[in-house]
C-alpha cells in the first residue's frame, strides 16, 4: 500500500487550462443550437475549474466520505492528532463539514469559503509544539463530511456538493457495511474517472479477527474492481490506534507534496465532460449544401417573388413603349391611353414614376402575392435545404439547422418584394434605335403632310380661279401626290417592319430582366436562408475541432 499514487502521470496545468478553454469555446459555439440541459455539466466544470485553479494550487483538499459510523470523524481526529470533530455513538454524528488546515489558515481562507466550510468549523493543524512533525502534510485541507447515506436529506446534499469540489476523496468503509449497495452504485461507481484521486480505506480493521482481514480486503477489492475502480489504493486502518493510520498518512503526504490532486481531479471531470459532449458532435464533417438544393431554393424563391410575372411585364412593357416610340405617328397617341404593364406593378422603370428605386418602401410593388402552391413550394425548398444541410449530423443539430433555415421566414416576403423593387429591369432609358425609327417616322409623316398641304393649296387655287402652281413630277406622278402617298406608305411599312424587331428585342429584355431578378432573389435566399444555415454548420464544424482539442490529453 505504500505505493499508493506512486508513478502516476503528471498533469500539466497549462495543458489542462488549454483543454478547459477549448471546452469553453465549444460551449460558446454550440450556444443556442443545443439544448441547455445537455451542457449543464460542461458549464459547471468550466466555472468550477476556473475558480479552483485561481484560488490555490498549493493546497490539496481531501474529503473523508462514507456511511455513518464508519469512522470518518475518528480518522479525521486521528490524522489531526486532536479531538476536532465530535465522535459519537448516536448516529449520524457529524451534521456539518469540519475542516482542518495544515499550514496557515489565512492562506486557505478563500478556498474554504468557496468549499463552503463555516468559519467555526475550521481548524488549524500547525503549532510550534509539533516542530516539523506535521510539515509533511503542509498544504493539506482535510474535510470530515457528514454521512452520505444519511436519514438526514441535508447531509446527503452537503456530501454531494462537496464531492463535486474536492481534489481527492478518501472513502471510509467499515467491516459491517463495506458491501452496502448505496456506496457502490451511487458513489464509488461514479468516481471511476477519478481513480487517480480516489482512495478507499477499510476502517475499524481492529474489529476483525486478524485472519479475517485479508479475506474482507479481497472481497472489497473485488467489489471495487466491479465498480470500475481497479487500481485504486485500498488500505486497512484502525482510527483507535495511532499506528493504525500510518498507511493513510503516507498517500496523503505524497498527494500534498505533488500538488497534483486538484489538477488530476479536474482532468477526470474534464475527461467525463468531453466524453459526454463527444456524442453531440460525433458525426464527421457535415455534407454541406449541394448545387441542386440551392438551385431548388432559388426556383422556389423566384416563384414566390413573382419573377416570371415581372419578367413578362417587362416584355409587354418593352413592346408597349417600343410601339409608342416607333409606331405610325398618327396612331401613336392611342397607345398612350393603354396602361403601361410595368407601371401597373408599381415597378421602377415605369415612365414618369420618378422614384429612386433604392428608396422604394418595402412591399412597395403590386406584384401579385404568391399563391398557396408557391408558398408551399418555398416551404418545401427551405425544408430540403435544412434536410440536406442537417443530413448525417448528430441529434439536435438537424433541428438547429431547420430552425436556422426558418429563422427569418417571416421577413422573407418583404425582403423578396424589396429585392424585386430595387432590381434595375433595364427599362430606364429608350434604346437608340427606337429614337432613330421614331425620327424616321416623323420624317415620312412630315413628307406626307407637306404633300397633302401642297395638294390642298393647288386645289384651293384652282377653285378660286387663281393661276395654278407649277407642279413638278417624278416620272408621271406629281411630286405632292408622291410625297403624300409615299409618306403614308413608308410610315405603314416602317411600322410593319419594326414590329418583329420589337418582339425579338422585347424577348431579349425579358430574359435580361429575368436574370437580374433571379440574381436579386438569390441574394435574398443567401442572406435569409443559406447564411443562417451555413452559420450553424460552421458552428458545428468549429465545435468539433474545439472538442477534439479539449480531448487531447
Ligand atoms: N474499534 C474501532 N472503533 C472505531 C474506529 N473508528 C471509529 N470507531 C468508532 O465508531 C463509532 C463511529 O465513529 P465516528 O468517527 O463518529 O463515525 P463517523 O463516520 O464520523 O459517523 P457520522 O459522523 O455519523 O457520519 C465511534 O464510536 C468510534 O469510536 C476504529 O477504527 N476502530
Ligand atoms: Mg462523523
PDB file of C-alpha atoms in Angstrom, residues 241-470:
ATOM      1  CA  UNK A 241      -4.806   3.034  17.249  1.00  0.00           C
ATOM      2  CA  UNK A 242      -2.207   5.762  16.450  1.00  0.00           C
ATOM      3  CA  UNK A 243      -0.234   3.218  14.410  1.00  0.00           C
ATOM      4  CA  UNK A 244      -3.406   2.185  12.615  1.00  0.00           C
ATOM      5  CA  UNK A 245      -3.437   5.238  10.379  1.00  0.00           C
ATOM      6  CA  UNK A 246       0.181   5.328   9.271  1.00  0.00           C
ATOM      7  CA  UNK A 247      -0.781   3.745   5.958  1.00  0.00           C
ATOM      8  CA  UNK A 248      -3.220   6.564   5.300  1.00  0.00           C
ATOM      9  CA  UNK A 249      -0.798   9.347   6.115  1.00  0.00           C
ATOM     10  CA  UNK A 250       1.665   8.206   3.519  1.00  0.00           C
ATOM     11  CA  UNK A 251      -0.524   8.648   0.378  1.00  0.00           C
ATOM     12  CA  UNK A 252      -1.853  11.919   1.794  1.00  0.00           C
ATOM     13  CA  UNK A 253       1.678  13.208   2.278  1.00  0.00           C
ATOM     14  CA  UNK A 254       2.502  12.229  -1.258  1.00  0.00           C
ATOM     15  CA  UNK A 255      -0.589  13.947  -2.654  1.00  0.00           C
ATOM     16  CA  UNK A 256       0.197  17.108  -0.716  1.00  0.00           C
ATOM     17  CA  UNK A 257       3.802  17.105  -1.870  1.00  0.00           C
ATOM     18  CA  UNK A 258       2.950  16.522  -5.532  1.00  0.00           C
ATOM     19  CA  UNK A 259       0.250  19.220  -5.646  1.00  0.00           C
ATOM     20  CA  UNK A 260      -1.310  17.261  -8.458  1.00  0.00           C
ATOM     21  CA  UNK A 261      -4.599  16.167  -6.930  1.00  0.00           C
ATOM     22  CA  UNK A 262      -6.514  19.316  -7.917  1.00  0.00           C
ATOM     23  CA  UNK A 263      -5.279  19.018 -11.493  1.00  0.00           C
ATOM     24  CA  UNK A 264      -5.983  15.287 -11.636  1.00  0.00           C
ATOM     25  CA  UNK A 265      -9.438  15.756 -10.230  1.00  0.00           C
ATOM     26  CA  UNK A 266     -10.235  18.404 -12.841  1.00  0.00           C
ATOM     27  CA  UNK A 267      -8.723  16.275 -15.568  1.00  0.00           C
ATOM     28  CA  UNK A 268     -11.026  13.412 -14.551  1.00  0.00           C
ATOM     29  CA  UNK A 269     -14.016  15.734 -14.640  1.00  0.00           C
ATOM     30  CA  UNK A 270     -12.878  17.117 -17.956  1.00  0.00           C
ATOM     31  CA  UNK A 271     -12.498  13.640 -19.448  1.00  0.00           C
ATOM     32  CA  UNK A 272     -16.024  12.782 -18.324  1.00  0.00           C
ATOM     33  CA  UNK A 273     -17.461  16.009 -19.710  1.00  0.00           C
ATOM     34  CA  UNK A 274     -15.624  15.638 -23.027  1.00  0.00           C
ATOM     35  CA  UNK A 275     -16.793  12.023 -23.334  1.00  0.00           C
ATOM     36  CA  UNK A 276     -20.388  13.136 -22.795  1.00  0.00           C
ATOM     37  CA  UNK A 277     -20.081  16.043 -25.215  1.00  0.00           C
ATOM     38  CA  UNK A 278     -18.482  13.923 -27.922  1.00  0.00           C
ATOM     39  CA  UNK A 279     -21.757  12.317 -28.910  1.00  0.00           C
ATOM     40  CA  UNK A 280     -23.153  15.774 -29.609  1.00  0.00           C
ATOM     41  CA  UNK A 281     -20.699  16.337 -32.462  1.00  0.00           C
ATOM     42  CA  UNK A 282     -19.542  12.853 -33.413  1.00  0.00           C
ATOM     43  CA  UNK A 283     -20.806  12.591 -36.970  1.00  0.00           C
ATOM     44  CA  UNK A 284     -17.894  13.742 -39.090  1.00  0.00           C
ATOM     45  CA  UNK A 285     -17.817  16.849 -41.203  1.00  0.00           C
ATOM     46  CA  UNK A 286     -21.241  17.963 -42.432  1.00  0.00           C
ATOM     47  CA  UNK A 287     -22.036  17.185 -46.064  1.00  0.00           C
ATOM     48  CA  UNK A 288     -22.992  20.809 -46.667  1.00  0.00           C
ATOM     49  CA  UNK A 289     -25.308  22.111 -49.338  1.00  0.00           C
ATOM     50  CA  UNK A 290     -25.200  20.912 -52.918  1.00  0.00           C
ATOM     51  CA  UNK A 291     -25.885  22.936 -56.040  1.00  0.00           C
ATOM     52  CA  UNK A 292     -29.174  21.257 -56.863  1.00  0.00           C
ATOM     53  CA  UNK A 293     -30.654  22.004 -53.426  1.00  0.00           C
ATOM     54  CA  UNK A 294     -29.585  25.628 -53.699  1.00  0.00           C
ATOM     55  CA  UNK A 295     -30.967  25.820 -57.245  1.00  0.00           C
ATOM     56  CA  UNK A 296     -34.260  24.390 -55.952  1.00  0.00           C
ATOM     57  CA  UNK A 297     -34.384  27.123 -53.320  1.00  0.00           C
ATOM     58  CA  UNK A 298     -33.709  29.791 -55.932  1.00  0.00           C
ATOM     59  CA  UNK A 299     -36.503  28.446 -58.122  1.00  0.00           C
ATOM     60  CA  UNK A 300     -38.954  28.449 -55.263  1.00  0.00           C
ATOM     61  CA  UNK A 301     -37.928  31.962 -54.195  1.00  0.00           C
ATOM     62  CA  UNK A 302     -38.306  33.198 -57.778  1.00  0.00           C
ATOM     63  CA  UNK A 303     -41.770  31.632 -57.872  1.00  0.00           C
ATOM     64  CA  UNK A 304     -42.824  33.217 -54.599  1.00  0.00           C
ATOM     65  CA  UNK A 305     -41.371  36.602 -55.595  1.00  0.00           C
ATOM     66  CA  UNK A 306     -43.253  36.630 -58.902  1.00  0.00           C
ATOM     67  CA  UNK A 307     -40.126  36.846 -61.054  1.00  0.00           C
ATOM     68  CA  UNK A 308     -41.937  35.336 -64.057  1.00  0.00           C
ATOM     69  CA  UNK A 309     -44.809  37.824 -63.766  1.00  0.00           C
ATOM     70  CA  UNK A 310     -42.431  40.775 -63.581  1.00  0.00           C
ATOM     71  CA  UNK A 311     -40.331  39.483 -66.494  1.00  0.00           C
ATOM     72  CA  UNK A 312     -43.490  39.051 -68.512  1.00  0.00           C
ATOM     73  CA  UNK A 313     -44.478  42.607 -67.673  1.00  0.00           C
ATOM     74  CA  UNK A 314     -41.035  43.769 -68.828  1.00  0.00           C
ATOM     75  CA  UNK A 315     -41.566  42.092 -72.193  1.00  0.00           C
ATOM     76  CA  UNK A 316     -45.037  43.574 -72.549  1.00  0.00           C
ATOM     77  CA  UNK A 317     -43.820  46.994 -71.445  1.00  0.00           C
ATOM     78  CA  UNK A 318     -40.973  46.864 -73.933  1.00  0.00           C
ATOM     79  CA  UNK A 319     -43.408  46.151 -76.753  1.00  0.00           C
ATOM     80  CA  UNK A 320     -45.851  48.753 -75.484  1.00  0.00           C
ATOM     81  CA  UNK A 321     -43.260  51.513 -75.120  1.00  0.00           C
ATOM     82  CA  UNK A 322     -41.397  50.469 -78.251  1.00  0.00           C
ATOM     83  CA  UNK A 323     -44.583  50.602 -80.301  1.00  0.00           C
ATOM     84  CA  UNK A 324     -45.367  54.008 -78.837  1.00  0.00           C
ATOM     85  CA  UNK A 325     -41.903  55.272 -79.768  1.00  0.00           C
ATOM     86  CA  UNK A 326     -41.637  53.751 -83.218  1.00  0.00           C
ATOM     87  CA  UNK A 327     -45.241  53.405 -84.391  1.00  0.00           C
ATOM     88  CA  UNK A 328     -47.010  55.417 -87.035  1.00  0.00           C
ATOM     89  CA  UNK A 329     -47.184  58.904 -85.504  1.00  0.00           C
ATOM     90  CA  UNK A 330     -50.830  59.333 -86.458  1.00  0.00           C
ATOM     91  CA  UNK A 331     -51.960  56.441 -84.222  1.00  0.00           C
ATOM     92  CA  UNK A 332     -49.212  56.615 -81.606  1.00  0.00           C
ATOM     93  CA  UNK A 333     -51.307  58.674 -79.230  1.00  0.00           C
ATOM     94  CA  UNK A 334     -53.856  55.893 -78.864  1.00  0.00           C
ATOM     95  CA  UNK A 335     -51.246  53.609 -77.303  1.00  0.00           C
ATOM     96  CA  UNK A 336     -50.540  56.091 -74.582  1.00  0.00           C
ATOM     97  CA  UNK A 337     -54.122  55.665 -73.449  1.00  0.00           C
ATOM     98  CA  UNK A 338     -53.479  51.986 -72.633  1.00  0.00           C
ATOM     99  CA  UNK A 339     -51.838  51.380 -69.201  1.00  0.00           C
ATOM    100  CA  UNK A 340     -48.157  50.555 -69.091  1.00  0.00           C
ATOM    101  CA  UNK A 341     -47.699  46.926 -67.907  1.00  0.00           C
ATOM    102  CA  UNK A 342     -44.787  47.764 -65.598  1.00  0.00           C
ATOM    103  CA  UNK A 343     -46.493  50.750 -64.091  1.00  0.00           C
ATOM    104  CA  UNK A 344     -49.408  48.533 -63.203  1.00  0.00           C
ATOM    105  CA  UNK A 345     -46.990  46.527 -60.984  1.00  0.00           C
ATOM    106  CA  UNK A 346     -45.669  49.733 -59.430  1.00  0.00           C
ATOM    107  CA  UNK A 347     -42.195  48.896 -60.527  1.00  0.00           C
ATOM    108  CA  UNK A 348     -39.445  51.345 -61.284  1.00  0.00           C
ATOM    109  CA  UNK A 349     -38.743  51.787 -64.900  1.00  0.00           C
ATOM    110  CA  UNK A 350     -42.353  52.756 -65.368  1.00  0.00           C
ATOM    111  CA  UNK A 351     -42.264  56.046 -67.261  1.00  0.00           C
ATOM    112  CA  UNK A 352     -42.727  59.111 -65.146  1.00  0.00           C
ATOM    113  CA  UNK A 353     -42.837  57.472 -61.704  1.00  0.00           C
ATOM    114  CA  UNK A 354     -39.645  59.343 -60.843  1.00  0.00           C
ATOM    115  CA  UNK A 355     -38.963  57.194 -57.744  1.00  0.00           C
ATOM    116  CA  UNK A 356     -35.483  56.337 -56.639  1.00  0.00           C
ATOM    117  CA  UNK A 357     -35.566  52.541 -56.687  1.00  0.00           C
ATOM    118  CA  UNK A 358     -33.201  52.339 -53.707  1.00  0.00           C
ATOM    119  CA  UNK A 359     -35.643  54.291 -51.601  1.00  0.00           C
ATOM    120  CA  UNK A 360     -38.706  52.328 -52.518  1.00  0.00           C
ATOM    121  CA  UNK A 361     -40.547  51.239 -49.464  1.00  0.00           C
ATOM    122  CA  UNK A 362     -40.681  47.629 -48.501  1.00  0.00           C
ATOM    123  CA  UNK A 363     -43.615  45.864 -50.101  1.00  0.00           C
ATOM    124  CA  UNK A 364     -43.957  48.768 -52.473  1.00  0.00           C
ATOM    125  CA  UNK A 365     -44.660  46.682 -55.519  1.00  0.00           C
ATOM    126  CA  UNK A 366     -48.008  45.359 -56.628  1.00  0.00           C
ATOM    127  CA  UNK A 367     -46.560  42.096 -57.857  1.00  0.00           C
ATOM    128  CA  UNK A 368     -49.269  39.512 -57.140  1.00  0.00           C
ATOM    129  CA  UNK A 369     -48.895  37.709 -53.795  1.00  0.00           C
ATOM    130  CA  UNK A 370     -47.572  34.174 -54.044  1.00  0.00           C
ATOM    131  CA  UNK A 371     -50.197  31.539 -54.496  1.00  0.00           C
ATOM    132  CA  UNK A 372     -50.718  28.818 -51.900  1.00  0.00           C
ATOM    133  CA  UNK A 373     -48.837  26.442 -54.195  1.00  0.00           C
ATOM    134  CA  UNK A 374     -45.883  28.829 -54.488  1.00  0.00           C
ATOM    135  CA  UNK A 375     -45.823  29.336 -50.731  1.00  0.00           C
ATOM    136  CA  UNK A 376     -45.804  25.636 -50.065  1.00  0.00           C
ATOM    137  CA  UNK A 377     -43.140  25.103 -52.740  1.00  0.00           C
ATOM    138  CA  UNK A 378     -40.981  27.657 -50.913  1.00  0.00           C
ATOM    139  CA  UNK A 379     -41.650  25.911 -47.607  1.00  0.00           C
ATOM    140  CA  UNK A 380     -40.593  22.616 -49.143  1.00  0.00           C
ATOM    141  CA  UNK A 381     -37.468  24.102 -50.710  1.00  0.00           C
ATOM    142  CA  UNK A 382     -36.401  25.583 -47.356  1.00  0.00           C
ATOM    143  CA  UNK A 383     -37.141  22.263 -45.706  1.00  0.00           C
ATOM    144  CA  UNK A 384     -34.991  20.432 -48.246  1.00  0.00           C
ATOM    145  CA  UNK A 385     -32.150  22.920 -47.724  1.00  0.00           C
ATOM    146  CA  UNK A 386     -32.399  22.201 -43.983  1.00  0.00           C
ATOM    147  CA  UNK A 387     -32.656  18.441 -44.531  1.00  0.00           C
ATOM    148  CA  UNK A 388     -29.685  18.402 -46.827  1.00  0.00           C
ATOM    149  CA  UNK A 389     -27.569  20.615 -44.567  1.00  0.00           C
ATOM    150  CA  UNK A 390     -28.527  18.657 -41.468  1.00  0.00           C
ATOM    151  CA  UNK A 391     -28.103  15.234 -43.080  1.00  0.00           C
ATOM    152  CA  UNK A 392     -25.908  12.960 -41.028  1.00  0.00           C
ATOM    153  CA  UNK A 393     -25.471  15.423 -38.174  1.00  0.00           C
ATOM    154  CA  UNK A 394     -25.920  14.088 -34.648  1.00  0.00           C
ATOM    155  CA  UNK A 395     -29.147  14.601 -32.707  1.00  0.00           C
ATOM    156  CA  UNK A 396     -30.225  18.200 -32.001  1.00  0.00           C
ATOM    157  CA  UNK A 397     -28.180  19.618 -34.884  1.00  0.00           C
ATOM    158  CA  UNK A 398     -30.725  18.857 -37.653  1.00  0.00           C
ATOM    159  CA  UNK A 399     -33.304  20.688 -35.545  1.00  0.00           C
ATOM    160  CA  UNK A 400     -30.883  23.593 -35.099  1.00  0.00           C
ATOM    161  CA  UNK A 401     -30.292  23.712 -38.862  1.00  0.00           C
ATOM    162  CA  UNK A 402     -34.038  23.669 -39.554  1.00  0.00           C
ATOM    163  CA  UNK A 403     -34.592  26.448 -37.022  1.00  0.00           C
ATOM    164  CA  UNK A 404     -31.834  28.499 -38.676  1.00  0.00           C
ATOM    165  CA  UNK A 405     -33.289  27.925 -42.154  1.00  0.00           C
ATOM    166  CA  UNK A 406     -36.659  29.160 -40.935  1.00  0.00           C
ATOM    167  CA  UNK A 407     -35.317  31.849 -38.603  1.00  0.00           C
ATOM    168  CA  UNK A 408     -36.053  34.733 -40.997  1.00  0.00           C
ATOM    169  CA  UNK A 409     -39.057  33.227 -42.723  1.00  0.00           C
ATOM    170  CA  UNK A 410     -41.457  35.963 -41.653  1.00  0.00           C
ATOM    171  CA  UNK A 411     -39.197  38.668 -43.104  1.00  0.00           C
ATOM    172  CA  UNK A 412     -38.775  36.801 -46.371  1.00  0.00           C
ATOM    173  CA  UNK A 413     -41.833  38.102 -48.304  1.00  0.00           C
ATOM    174  CA  UNK A 414     -40.920  41.740 -47.661  1.00  0.00           C
ATOM    175  CA  UNK A 415     -37.292  41.076 -48.482  1.00  0.00           C
ATOM    176  CA  UNK A 416     -38.255  39.446 -51.780  1.00  0.00           C
ATOM    177  CA  UNK A 417     -40.595  42.286 -52.644  1.00  0.00           C
ATOM    178  CA  UNK A 418     -37.911  44.833 -51.783  1.00  0.00           C
ATOM    179  CA  UNK A 419     -35.366  42.981 -53.901  1.00  0.00           C
ATOM    180  CA  UNK A 420     -37.755  42.956 -56.874  1.00  0.00           C
ATOM    181  CA  UNK A 421     -38.449  46.653 -56.374  1.00  0.00           C
ATOM    182  CA  UNK A 422     -34.757  47.519 -56.273  1.00  0.00           C
ATOM    183  CA  UNK A 423     -33.779  45.469 -59.314  1.00  0.00           C
ATOM    184  CA  UNK A 424     -32.828  47.505 -62.362  1.00  0.00           C
ATOM    185  CA  UNK A 425     -35.047  45.993 -65.023  1.00  0.00           C
ATOM    186  CA  UNK A 426     -33.111  47.689 -67.816  1.00  0.00           C
ATOM    187  CA  UNK A 427     -36.135  49.730 -68.803  1.00  0.00           C
ATOM    188  CA  UNK A 428     -34.867  53.110 -67.660  1.00  0.00           C
ATOM    189  CA  UNK A 429     -33.934  54.666 -70.995  1.00  0.00           C
ATOM    190  CA  UNK A 430     -35.213  54.413 -74.560  1.00  0.00           C
ATOM    191  CA  UNK A 431     -32.949  52.446 -76.898  1.00  0.00           C
ATOM    192  CA  UNK A 432     -31.256  54.485 -79.626  1.00  0.00           C
ATOM    193  CA  UNK A 433     -32.877  52.504 -82.402  1.00  0.00           C
ATOM    194  CA  UNK A 434     -36.340  53.435 -81.116  1.00  0.00           C
ATOM    195  CA  UNK A 435     -35.369  57.075 -81.436  1.00  0.00           C
ATOM    196  CA  UNK A 436     -33.944  56.607 -84.934  1.00  0.00           C
ATOM    197  CA  UNK A 437     -37.038  54.770 -86.141  1.00  0.00           C
ATOM    198  CA  UNK A 438     -39.242  57.311 -84.363  1.00  0.00           C
ATOM    199  CA  UNK A 439     -37.360  60.145 -86.136  1.00  0.00           C
ATOM    200  CA  UNK A 440     -37.782  58.369 -89.470  1.00  0.00           C
ATOM    201  CA  UNK A 441     -41.498  58.060 -88.794  1.00  0.00           C
ATOM    202  CA  UNK A 442     -41.749  61.771 -88.132  1.00  0.00           C
ATOM    203  CA  UNK A 443     -39.782  62.450 -91.329  1.00  0.00           C
ATOM    204  CA  UNK A 444     -42.050  60.390 -93.614  1.00  0.00           C
ATOM    205  CA  UNK A 445     -45.120  61.769 -91.884  1.00  0.00           C
ATOM    206  CA  UNK A 446     -43.831  65.282 -92.416  1.00  0.00           C
ATOM    207  CA  UNK A 447     -43.362  64.428 -96.133  1.00  0.00           C
ATOM    208  CA  UNK A 448     -46.982  63.196 -96.288  1.00  0.00           C
ATOM    209  CA  UNK A 449     -48.208  66.356 -94.545  1.00  0.00           C
ATOM    210  CA  UNK A 450     -46.208  68.562 -96.943  1.00  0.00           C
ATOM    211  CA  UNK A 451     -47.642  66.597 -99.915  1.00  0.00           C
ATOM    212  CA  UNK A 452     -51.146  66.954 -98.511  1.00  0.00           C
ATOM    213  CA  UNK A 453     -50.723  70.686 -97.902  1.00  0.00           C
ATOM    214  CA  UNK A 454     -49.367  71.166-101.391  1.00  0.00           C
ATOM    215  CA  UNK A 455     -52.310  69.341-102.936  1.00  0.00           C
ATOM    216  CA  UNK A 456     -54.823  71.258-100.816  1.00  0.00           C
ATOM    217  CA  UNK A 457     -53.156  74.516-101.809  1.00  0.00           C
ATOM    218  CA  UNK A 458     -53.326  73.602-105.572  1.00  0.00           C
ATOM    219  CA  UNK A 459     -56.985  72.604-105.155  1.00  0.00           C
ATOM    220  CA  UNK A 460     -57.813  75.911-103.447  1.00  0.00           C
ATOM    221  CA  UNK A 461     -56.024  77.979-106.130  1.00  0.00           C
ATOM    222  CA  UNK A 462     -57.981  76.125-108.826  1.00  0.00           C
ATOM    223  CA  UNK A 463     -61.247  76.666-107.010  1.00  0.00           C
ATOM    224  CA  UNK A 464     -60.593  80.341-106.665  1.00  0.00           C
ATOM    225  CA  UNK A 465     -59.571  80.630-110.372  1.00  0.00           C
ATOM    226  CA  UNK A 466     -56.072  81.771-109.440  1.00  0.00           C
ATOM    227  CA  UNK A 467     -53.040  80.836-111.554  1.00  0.00           C
ATOM    228  CA  UNK A 468     -52.136  77.188-110.830  1.00  0.00           C
ATOM    229  CA  UNK A 469     -48.900  76.067-109.229  1.00  0.00           C
ATOM    230  CA  UNK A 470     -46.303  74.589-111.420  1.00  0.00           C
TER     231      UNK A 470
END
